[in-house]
């Protein structure tokens, strides 16, 4: 294992080095939070694919393949479909807004009265997303070093917090590009073909497994619908995803770069399901489906390759974890803390109305504080699936309707948006307490309540001020927002 350990240590050291490099580029709030809005197509596509394909997509995707066969790809497929929908239909107008958070977008659209409550809901979502990613370090470090769970979480989480705090989005972008390459090589180019060959090829897999393992809908229609509702729609509105859209240097980059990333997700989804199916042939009696990835890597891969594939698993977890962490800190600082201290600034172009205090230093401090909170929460929690379900139920049930309503329906009002967030969020929480966290009813009924309230209250209240809507349309069109010179510079790739 010495060679494998060396590969992992070099990889982790490289992540910290990238963080240090990124710190030198993070000179302004725009640099620190959205990489100066200067990413070209290649970097944008790689980093977007890296953040959406985390530990759940890699380790969990293989586990679903082990349990259900090829239809286990549906979870990651719905993630890819959500990213494609976001990129094709919404990313251009989102990129042109020149904001930092989803709540700022809601303030612009509804006249500054919907962002506070939505910020709290979005903060809860990003916090739980970061926690679930951090918990996954325990699984990987246990395979590598037979390490204590708490120590594994502290080590993995500390590395992510370190490079994220140093350079913000620039550090995360640079590390995500490395992680994208490592995941591509480790999972698609190495683990996938080796797993299929070790299982005897597709003909042997079909001979040894029940036919339902090769049924595209074998996982069940209701499960697929739930995945669409949670993950596809979740991709449309999450702060962690939008913050990456904000990094694109143009709306064209956001649209086409995101389309490439979404297509990559579909390929990754099928690869994970095939690997899991192969693992079922080789290890039919594993104690849990989630152990399939670690088992096949540990027992079937040669020295060196094993280390690279485990580095790919770490890359998957770290990319999601760092993206969720900076999103959580950005929302906590911009949407919650700034309002509590009474220093709300208009969401004008970057570089304006930033006050006299050091914006980079303040955001860096928030990442550090949120990072410590994430590590402590991850140590205290055990059930990753429940934590992730809570996060996405809150996001979709509380924020999907007012966000998409604001983008698509001009009659939506601030009162309707606020009522939708409150009723949808509280309904989801209450229904999870009643039906159980993993039940489908909370997100179904909570989303329905949010939609009904949004439409009813919007129609019952005065229409949004025409001046607000006019300013919104100008902003969405990219007019009336002078871009600072720092954001005009292009980054190669």
PDB file of N, CA, C and O in Angstrom, residues 419-469:
ATOM      1  N   UNK A 419     -44.572  34.243   1.250  1.00  0.00           N
ATOM      2  CA  UNK A 419     -45.523  33.250   1.759  1.00  0.00           C
ATOM      3  C   UNK A 419     -45.168  31.861   1.252  1.00  0.00           C
ATOM      4  O   UNK A 419     -45.262  30.867   1.989  1.00  0.00           O
ATOM      5  N   UNK A 420     -44.724  31.774   0.006  1.00  0.00           N
ATOM      6  CA  UNK A 420     -44.353  30.491  -0.574  1.00  0.00           C
ATOM      7  C   UNK A 420     -43.167  29.871   0.146  1.00  0.00           C
ATOM      8  O   UNK A 420     -43.160  28.670   0.441  1.00  0.00           O
ATOM      9  N   UNK A 421     -42.163  30.684   0.446  1.00  0.00           N
ATOM     10  CA  UNK A 421     -40.978  30.184   1.161  1.00  0.00           C
ATOM     11  C   UNK A 421     -41.362  29.684   2.546  1.00  0.00           C
ATOM     12  O   UNK A 421     -40.974  28.579   2.966  1.00  0.00           O
ATOM     13  N   UNK A 422     -42.130  30.487   3.268  1.00  0.00           N
ATOM     14  CA  UNK A 422     -42.492  30.137   4.646  1.00  0.00           C
ATOM     15  C   UNK A 422     -43.383  28.903   4.686  1.00  0.00           C
ATOM     16  O   UNK A 422     -43.108  27.936   5.418  1.00  0.00           O
ATOM     17  N   UNK A 423     -44.454  28.904   3.885  1.00  0.00           N
ATOM     18  CA  UNK A 423     -45.390  27.782   3.904  1.00  0.00           C
ATOM     19  C   UNK A 423     -44.723  26.509   3.372  1.00  0.00           C
ATOM     20  O   UNK A 423     -44.850  25.427   3.961  1.00  0.00           O
ATOM     21  N   UNK A 424     -43.989  26.621   2.284  1.00  0.00           N
ATOM     22  CA  UNK A 424     -43.319  25.451   1.731  1.00  0.00           C
ATOM     23  C   UNK A 424     -42.295  24.871   2.681  1.00  0.00           C
ATOM     24  O   UNK A 424     -42.255  23.654   2.918  1.00  0.00           O
ATOM     25  N   UNK A 425     -41.468  25.744   3.274  1.00  0.00           N
ATOM     26  CA  UNK A 425     -40.443  25.273   4.203  1.00  0.00           C
ATOM     27  C   UNK A 425     -41.020  24.638   5.451  1.00  0.00           C
ATOM     28  O   UNK A 425     -40.602  23.540   5.858  1.00  0.00           O
ATOM     29  N   UNK A 426     -42.005  25.309   6.064  1.00  0.00           N
ATOM     30  CA  UNK A 426     -42.615  24.761   7.278  1.00  0.00           C
ATOM     31  C   UNK A 426     -43.396  23.481   6.985  1.00  0.00           C
ATOM     32  O   UNK A 426     -43.405  22.554   7.805  1.00  0.00           O
ATOM     33  N   UNK A 427     -44.035  23.425   5.819  1.00  0.00           N
ATOM     34  CA  UNK A 427     -44.776  22.214   5.452  1.00  0.00           C
ATOM     35  C   UNK A 427     -43.837  21.025   5.326  1.00  0.00           C
ATOM     36  O   UNK A 427     -44.129  19.929   5.814  1.00  0.00           O
ATOM     37  N   UNK A 428     -42.699  21.240   4.683  1.00  0.00           N
ATOM     38  CA  UNK A 428     -41.722  20.161   4.515  1.00  0.00           C
ATOM     39  C   UNK A 428     -41.230  19.664   5.869  1.00  0.00           C
ATOM     40  O   UNK A 428     -41.158  18.458   6.125  1.00  0.00           O
ATOM     41  N   UNK A 429     -40.895  20.595   6.758  1.00  0.00           N
ATOM     42  CA  UNK A 429     -40.406  20.211   8.086  1.00  0.00           C
ATOM     43  C   UNK A 429     -41.480  19.436   8.847  1.00  0.00           C
ATOM     44  O   UNK A 429     -41.216  18.375   9.435  1.00  0.00           O
ATOM     45  N   UNK A 430     -42.708  19.955   8.846  1.00  0.00           N
ATOM     46  CA  UNK A 430     -43.786  19.283   9.558  1.00  0.00           C
ATOM     47  C   UNK A 430     -44.108  17.915   8.977  1.00  0.00           C
ATOM     48  O   UNK A 430     -44.332  16.946   9.715  1.00  0.00           O
ATOM     49  N   UNK A 431     -44.106  17.803   7.649  1.00  0.00           N
ATOM     50  CA  UNK A 431     -44.409  16.525   7.005  1.00  0.00           C
ATOM     51  C   UNK A 431     -43.293  15.503   7.207  1.00  0.00           C
ATOM     52  O   UNK A 431     -43.560  14.299   7.314  1.00  0.00           O
ATOM     53  N   UNK A 432     -42.026  15.966   7.272  1.00  0.00           N
ATOM     54  CA  UNK A 432     -40.936  15.041   7.579  1.00  0.00           C
ATOM     55  C   UNK A 432     -41.083  14.493   8.990  1.00  0.00           C
ATOM     56  O   UNK A 432     -40.803  13.320   9.246  1.00  0.00           O
ATOM     57  N   UNK A 433     -41.535  15.352   9.912  1.00  0.00           N
ATOM     58  CA  UNK A 433     -41.755  14.894  11.280  1.00  0.00           C
ATOM     59  C   UNK A 433     -42.905  13.904  11.345  1.00  0.00           C
ATOM     60  O   UNK A 433     -42.895  12.964  12.158  1.00  0.00           O
ATOM     61  N   UNK A 434     -43.896  14.069  10.457  1.00  0.00           N
ATOM     62  CA  UNK A 434     -45.078  13.207  10.479  1.00  0.00           C
ATOM     63  C   UNK A 434     -44.864  11.899   9.715  1.00  0.00           C
ATOM     64  O   UNK A 434     -45.137  10.816  10.223  1.00  0.00           O
ATOM     65  N   UNK A 435     -44.365  12.005   8.469  1.00  0.00           N
ATOM     66  CA  UNK A 435     -44.239  10.829   7.606  1.00  0.00           C
ATOM     67  C   UNK A 435     -42.876  10.148   7.709  1.00  0.00           C
ATOM     68  O   UNK A 435     -42.721   9.006   7.294  1.00  0.00           O
ATOM     69  N   UNK A 436     -41.905  10.866   8.238  1.00  0.00           N
ATOM     70  CA  UNK A 436     -40.536  10.347   8.265  1.00  0.00           C
ATOM     71  C   UNK A 436     -39.662  11.088   7.270  1.00  0.00           C
ATOM     72  O   UNK A 436     -40.135  11.520   6.209  1.00  0.00           O
ATOM     73  N   UNK A 437     -38.383  11.209   7.587  1.00  0.00           N
ATOM     74  CA  UNK A 437     -37.473  11.999   6.761  1.00  0.00           C
ATOM     75  C   UNK A 437     -37.347  11.432   5.353  1.00  0.00           C
ATOM     76  O   UNK A 437     -37.275  12.171   4.373  1.00  0.00           O
ATOM     77  N   UNK A 438     -37.322  10.115   5.235  1.00  0.00           N
ATOM     78  CA  UNK A 438     -37.082   9.494   3.940  1.00  0.00           C
ATOM     79  C   UNK A 438     -38.352   9.278   3.117  1.00  0.00           C
ATOM     80  O   UNK A 438     -38.282   8.745   2.014  1.00  0.00           O
ATOM     81  N   UNK A 439     -39.510   9.686   3.632  1.00  0.00           N
ATOM     82  CA  UNK A 439     -40.759   9.519   2.895  1.00  0.00           C
ATOM     83  C   UNK A 439     -40.826  10.479   1.710  1.00  0.00           C
ATOM     84  O   UNK A 439     -40.167  11.526   1.697  1.00  0.00           O
ATOM     85  N   UNK A 440     -41.615  10.141   0.702  1.00  0.00           N
ATOM     86  CA  UNK A 440     -41.777  11.006  -0.471  1.00  0.00           C
ATOM     87  C   UNK A 440     -42.791  12.123  -0.242  1.00  0.00           C
ATOM     88  O   UNK A 440     -42.730  13.173  -0.881  1.00  0.00           O
ATOM     89  N   UNK A 441     -43.746  11.886   0.679  1.00  0.00           N
ATOM     90  CA  UNK A 441     -44.837  12.850   0.880  1.00  0.00           C
ATOM     91  C   UNK A 441     -44.364  14.256   1.245  1.00  0.00           C
ATOM     92  O   UNK A 441     -44.975  15.243   0.774  1.00  0.00           O
ATOM     93  N   UNK A 442     -43.328  14.433   2.098  1.00  0.00           N
ATOM     94  CA  UNK A 442     -42.945  15.796   2.469  1.00  0.00           C
ATOM     95  C   UNK A 442     -42.616  16.697   1.286  1.00  0.00           C
ATOM     96  O   UNK A 442     -43.100  17.835   1.218  1.00  0.00           O
ATOM     97  N   UNK A 443     -41.830  16.205   0.336  1.00  0.00           N
ATOM     98  CA  UNK A 443     -41.472  17.077  -0.786  1.00  0.00           C
ATOM     99  C   UNK A 443     -42.646  17.220  -1.755  1.00  0.00           C
ATOM    100  O   UNK A 443     -42.865  18.306  -2.306  1.00  0.00           O
ATOM    101  N   UNK A 444     -43.440  16.158  -1.965  1.00  0.00           N
ATOM    102  CA  UNK A 444     -44.605  16.256  -2.846  1.00  0.00           C
ATOM    103  C   UNK A 444     -45.592  17.298  -2.321  1.00  0.00           C
ATOM    104  O   UNK A 444     -45.981  18.236  -3.027  1.00  0.00           O
ATOM    105  N   UNK A 445     -46.015  17.114  -1.069  1.00  0.00           N
ATOM    106  CA  UNK A 445     -47.047  17.979  -0.496  1.00  0.00           C
ATOM    107  C   UNK A 445     -46.512  19.377  -0.176  1.00  0.00           C
ATOM    108  O   UNK A 445     -47.213  20.375  -0.340  1.00  0.00           O
ATOM    109  N   UNK A 446     -45.264  19.432   0.287  1.00  0.00           N
ATOM    110  CA  UNK A 446     -44.674  20.733   0.600  1.00  0.00           C
ATOM    111  C   UNK A 446     -44.542  21.593  -0.640  1.00  0.00           C
ATOM    112  O   UNK A 446     -44.827  22.807  -0.623  1.00  0.00           O
ATOM    113  N   UNK A 447     -44.102  20.991  -1.751  1.00  0.00           N
ATOM    114  CA  UNK A 447     -43.974  21.731  -3.007  1.00  0.00           C
ATOM    115  C   UNK A 447     -45.338  22.168  -3.522  1.00  0.00           C
ATOM    116  O   UNK A 447     -45.501  23.298  -4.017  1.00  0.00           O
ATOM    117  N   UNK A 448     -46.328  21.299  -3.393  1.00  0.00           N
ATOM    118  CA  UNK A 448     -47.692  21.656  -3.825  1.00  0.00           C
ATOM    119  C   UNK A 448     -48.232  22.831  -3.020  1.00  0.00           C
ATOM    120  O   UNK A 448     -48.822  23.770  -3.576  1.00  0.00           O
ATOM    121  N   UNK A 449     -48.025  22.798  -1.698  1.00  0.00           N
ATOM    122  CA  UNK A 449     -48.488  23.905  -0.840  1.00  0.00           C
ATOM    123  C   UNK A 449     -47.779  25.204  -1.212  1.00  0.00           C
ATOM    124  O   UNK A 449     -48.396  26.272  -1.267  1.00  0.00           O
ATOM    125  N   UNK A 450     -46.482  25.113  -1.480  1.00  0.00           N
ATOM    126  CA  UNK A 450     -45.715  26.295  -1.858  1.00  0.00           C
ATOM    127  C   UNK A 450     -46.250  26.909  -3.151  1.00  0.00           C
ATOM    128  O   UNK A 450     -46.399  28.135  -3.258  1.00  0.00           O
ATOM    129  N   UNK A 451     -46.585  26.071  -4.126  1.00  0.00           N
ATOM    130  CA  UNK A 451     -47.100  26.569  -5.405  1.00  0.00           C
ATOM    131  C   UNK A 451     -48.463  27.220  -5.249  1.00  0.00           C
ATOM    132  O   UNK A 451     -48.708  28.323  -5.767  1.00  0.00           O
ATOM    133  N   UNK A 452     -49.367  26.557  -4.522  1.00  0.00           N
ATOM    134  CA  UNK A 452     -50.717  27.100  -4.336  1.00  0.00           C
ATOM    135  C   UNK A 452     -50.655  28.454  -3.632  1.00  0.00           C
ATOM    136  O   UNK A 452     -51.321  29.426  -4.041  1.00  0.00           O
ATOM    137  N   UNK A 453     -49.867  28.547  -2.585  1.00  0.00           N
ATOM    138  CA  UNK A 453     -49.766  29.792  -1.825  1.00  0.00           C
ATOM    139  C   UNK A 453     -49.141  30.900  -2.673  1.00  0.00           C
ATOM    140  O   UNK A 453     -49.585  32.057  -2.643  1.00  0.00           O
ATOM    141  N   UNK A 454     -48.129  30.568  -3.443  1.00  0.00           N
ATOM    142  CA  UNK A 454     -47.459  31.571  -4.278  1.00  0.00           C
ATOM    143  C   UNK A 454     -48.431  32.186  -5.274  1.00  0.00           C
ATOM    144  O   UNK A 454     -48.512  33.416  -5.411  1.00  0.00           O
ATOM    145  N   UNK A 455     -49.175  31.338  -5.968  1.00  0.00           N
ATOM    146  CA  UNK A 455     -50.115  31.838  -6.965  1.00  0.00           C
ATOM    147  C   UNK A 455     -51.252  32.615  -6.307  1.00  0.00           C
ATOM    148  O   UNK A 455     -51.598  33.725  -6.738  1.00  0.00           O
ATOM    149  N   UNK A 456     -51.821  32.051  -5.237  1.00  0.00           N
ATOM    150  CA  UNK A 456     -52.970  32.691  -4.590  1.00  0.00           C
ATOM    151  C   UNK A 456     -52.608  34.052  -3.998  1.00  0.00           C
ATOM    152  O   UNK A 456     -53.311  35.049  -4.215  1.00  0.00           O
ATOM    153  N   UNK A 457     -51.503  34.096  -3.251  1.00  0.00           N
ATOM    154  CA  UNK A 457     -51.114  35.361  -2.609  1.00  0.00           C
ATOM    155  C   UNK A 457     -50.672  36.380  -3.651  1.00  0.00           C
ATOM    156  O   UNK A 457     -50.971  37.579  -3.536  1.00  0.00           O
ATOM    157  N   UNK A 458     -49.977  35.948  -4.688  1.00  0.00           N
ATOM    158  CA  UNK A 458     -49.547  36.885  -5.729  1.00  0.00           C
ATOM    159  C   UNK A 458     -50.748  37.519  -6.430  1.00  0.00           C
ATOM    160  O   UNK A 458     -50.760  38.730  -6.705  1.00  0.00           O
ATOM    161  N   UNK A 459     -51.769  36.710  -6.721  1.00  0.00           N
ATOM    162  CA  UNK A 459     -52.954  37.244  -7.382  1.00  0.00           C
ATOM    163  C   UNK A 459     -53.791  38.121  -6.448  1.00  0.00           C
ATOM    164  O   UNK A 459     -54.512  39.014  -6.911  1.00  0.00           O
ATOM    165  N   UNK A 460     -53.689  37.886  -5.136  1.00  0.00           N
ATOM    166  CA  UNK A 460     -54.479  38.640  -4.164  1.00  0.00           C
ATOM    167  C   UNK A 460     -53.803  39.930  -3.718  1.00  0.00           C
ATOM    168  O   UNK A 460     -54.420  40.738  -3.021  1.00  0.00           O
ATOM    169  N   UNK A 461     -52.559  40.145  -4.102  1.00  0.00           N
ATOM    170  CA  UNK A 461     -51.815  41.336  -3.694  1.00  0.00           C
ATOM    171  C   UNK A 461     -51.474  42.179  -4.917  1.00  0.00           C
ATOM    172  O   UNK A 461     -51.488  41.689  -6.046  1.00  0.00           O
ATOM    173  N   UNK A 462     -51.201  43.471  -4.695  1.00  0.00           N
ATOM    174  CA  UNK A 462     -50.875  44.348  -5.838  1.00  0.00           C
ATOM    175  C   UNK A 462     -49.666  43.845  -6.607  1.00  0.00           C
ATOM    176  O   UNK A 462     -48.727  43.289  -6.044  1.00  0.00           O
ATOM    177  N   UNK A 463     -49.715  44.036  -7.908  1.00  0.00           N
ATOM    178  CA  UNK A 463     -48.608  43.604  -8.763  1.00  0.00           C
ATOM    179  C   UNK A 463     -47.322  44.324  -8.369  1.00  0.00           C
ATOM    180  O   UNK A 463     -47.334  45.408  -7.776  1.00  0.00           O
ATOM    181  N   UNK A 464     -46.203  43.703  -8.685  1.00  0.00           N
ATOM    182  CA  UNK A 464     -44.902  44.281  -8.380  1.00  0.00           C
ATOM    183  C   UNK A 464     -44.754  45.641  -9.051  1.00  0.00           C
ATOM    184  O   UNK A 464     -45.213  45.841 -10.189  1.00  0.00           O
ATOM    185  N   UNK A 465     -44.151  46.578  -8.344  1.00  0.00           N
ATOM    186  CA  UNK A 465     -43.928  47.936  -8.858  1.00  0.00           C
ATOM    187  C   UNK A 465     -43.320  47.871 -10.264  1.00  0.00           C
ATOM    188  O   UNK A 465     -42.305  47.212 -10.476  1.00  0.00           O
ATOM    189  N   UNK A 466     -43.927  48.548 -11.227  1.00  0.00           N
ATOM    190  CA  UNK A 466     -43.388  48.527 -12.596  1.00  0.00           C
ATOM    191  C   UNK A 466     -41.927  48.946 -12.675  1.00  0.00           C
ATOM    192  O   UNK A 466     -41.175  48.450 -13.519  1.00  0.00           O
ATOM    193  N   UNK A 467     -41.506  49.874 -11.798  1.00  0.00           N
ATOM    194  CA  UNK A 467     -40.107  50.308 -11.802  1.00  0.00           C
ATOM    195  C   UNK A 467     -39.175  49.155 -11.416  1.00  0.00           C
ATOM    196  O   UNK A 467     -38.074  49.008 -11.969  1.00  0.00           O
ATOM    197  N   UNK A 468     -39.625  48.339 -10.445  1.00  0.00           N
ATOM    198  CA  UNK A 468     -38.834  47.174 -10.038  1.00  0.00           C
ATOM    199  C   UNK A 468     -38.733  46.172 -11.180  1.00  0.00           C
ATOM    200  O   UNK A 468     -37.652  45.650 -11.477  1.00  0.00           O
ATOM    201  N   UNK A 469     -39.866  45.906 -11.842  1.00  0.00           N
ATOM    202  CA  UNK A 469     -39.854  44.965 -12.961  1.00  0.00           C
ATOM    203  C   UNK A 469     -39.016  45.485 -14.125  1.00  0.00           C
ATOM    204  O   UNK A 469     -38.319  44.713 -14.800  1.00  0.00           O
TER     205      UNK A 469
END
